[in-house]
C-alpha positions as CSV (number, residue, x, y, z in Angstrom):
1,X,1.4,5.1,-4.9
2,X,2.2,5.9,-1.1
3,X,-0.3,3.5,0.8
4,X,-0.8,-0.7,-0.4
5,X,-4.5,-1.3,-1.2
6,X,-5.7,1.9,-1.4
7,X,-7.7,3.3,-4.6
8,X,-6.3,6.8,-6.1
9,X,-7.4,8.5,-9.2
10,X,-5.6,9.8,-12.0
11,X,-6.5,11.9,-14.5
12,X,-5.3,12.5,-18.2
13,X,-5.0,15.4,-19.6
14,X,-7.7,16.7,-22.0
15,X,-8.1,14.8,-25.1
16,X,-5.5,12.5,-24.9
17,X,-5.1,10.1,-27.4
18,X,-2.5,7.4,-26.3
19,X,-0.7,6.7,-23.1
20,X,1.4,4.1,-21.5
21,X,1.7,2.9,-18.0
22,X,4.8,1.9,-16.3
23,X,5.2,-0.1,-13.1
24,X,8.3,0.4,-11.5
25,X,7.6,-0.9,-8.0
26,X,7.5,-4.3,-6.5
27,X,3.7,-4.5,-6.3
28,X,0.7,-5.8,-8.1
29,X,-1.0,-3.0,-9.7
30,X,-4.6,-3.0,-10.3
31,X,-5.9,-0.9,-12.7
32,X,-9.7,-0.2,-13.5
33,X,-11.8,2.6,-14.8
34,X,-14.7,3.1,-12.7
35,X,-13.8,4.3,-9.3
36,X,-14.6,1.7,-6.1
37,X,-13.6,-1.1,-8.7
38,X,-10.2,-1.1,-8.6
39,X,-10.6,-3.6,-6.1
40,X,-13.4,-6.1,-7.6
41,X,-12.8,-5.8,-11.0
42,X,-9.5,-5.0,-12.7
43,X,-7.0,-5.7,-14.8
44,X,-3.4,-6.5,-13.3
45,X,-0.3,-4.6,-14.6
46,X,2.7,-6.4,-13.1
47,X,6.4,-5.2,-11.7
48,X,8.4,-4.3,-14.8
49,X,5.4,-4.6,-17.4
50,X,3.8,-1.8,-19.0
51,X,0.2,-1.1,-20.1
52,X,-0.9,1.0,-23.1
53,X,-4.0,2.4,-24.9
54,X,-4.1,4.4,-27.9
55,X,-7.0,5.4,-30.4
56,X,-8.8,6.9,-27.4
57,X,-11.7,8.7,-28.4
58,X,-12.9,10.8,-25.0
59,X,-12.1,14.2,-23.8
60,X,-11.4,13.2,-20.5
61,X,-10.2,9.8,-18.7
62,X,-9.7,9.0,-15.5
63,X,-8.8,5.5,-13.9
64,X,-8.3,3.8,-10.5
65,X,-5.3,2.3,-9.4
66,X,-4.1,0.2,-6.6
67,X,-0.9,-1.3,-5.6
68,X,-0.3,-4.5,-3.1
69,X,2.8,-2.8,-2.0
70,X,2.8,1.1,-0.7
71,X,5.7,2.9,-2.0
72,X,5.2,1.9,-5.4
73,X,6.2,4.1,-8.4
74,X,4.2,4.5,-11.7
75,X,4.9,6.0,-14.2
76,X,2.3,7.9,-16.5
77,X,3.6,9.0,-20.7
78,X,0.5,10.3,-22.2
79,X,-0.1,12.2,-25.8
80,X,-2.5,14.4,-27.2
């Protein structure tokens, strides 16, 4: 996540079912799924945590992501 406070996208890869999120960085990530929220209404992954789903039931999912630091790294496992 190169810039602090700035929504970007991500997009899993067809039908997957599980994945897990992974801050590594020293910022607050927030995390949403309709684009233009991830600002207003998210909710907060924080340095060292991780954040999973599983049972997910659509072809395609993308979220929205923030960090309050830029240079932050997060890291994306998914499975199909």
């Amino acid at each position: 996540i190169a810039a602090a406070n700035v929504e970007q996208s991500f997009t899993l890869p067809s039908n997957t079912k599980r994945f897990v999120l992974k801050n590594r960085g020293a910022g607050l990530l927030k995390l949403a799924y309709d684009a233009g929220t991830s600002g207003t209404t998210w909710w907060t992954v924080e340095p060292g945590t991780t954040y999973d789903e599983s049972e997910i039931r659509k072809d395609s999912l993308t979220f929205y992501i923030q960090s309050s630091n830029g240079s932050d790294v997060l890291e994306i496992i998914s499975w199909s």
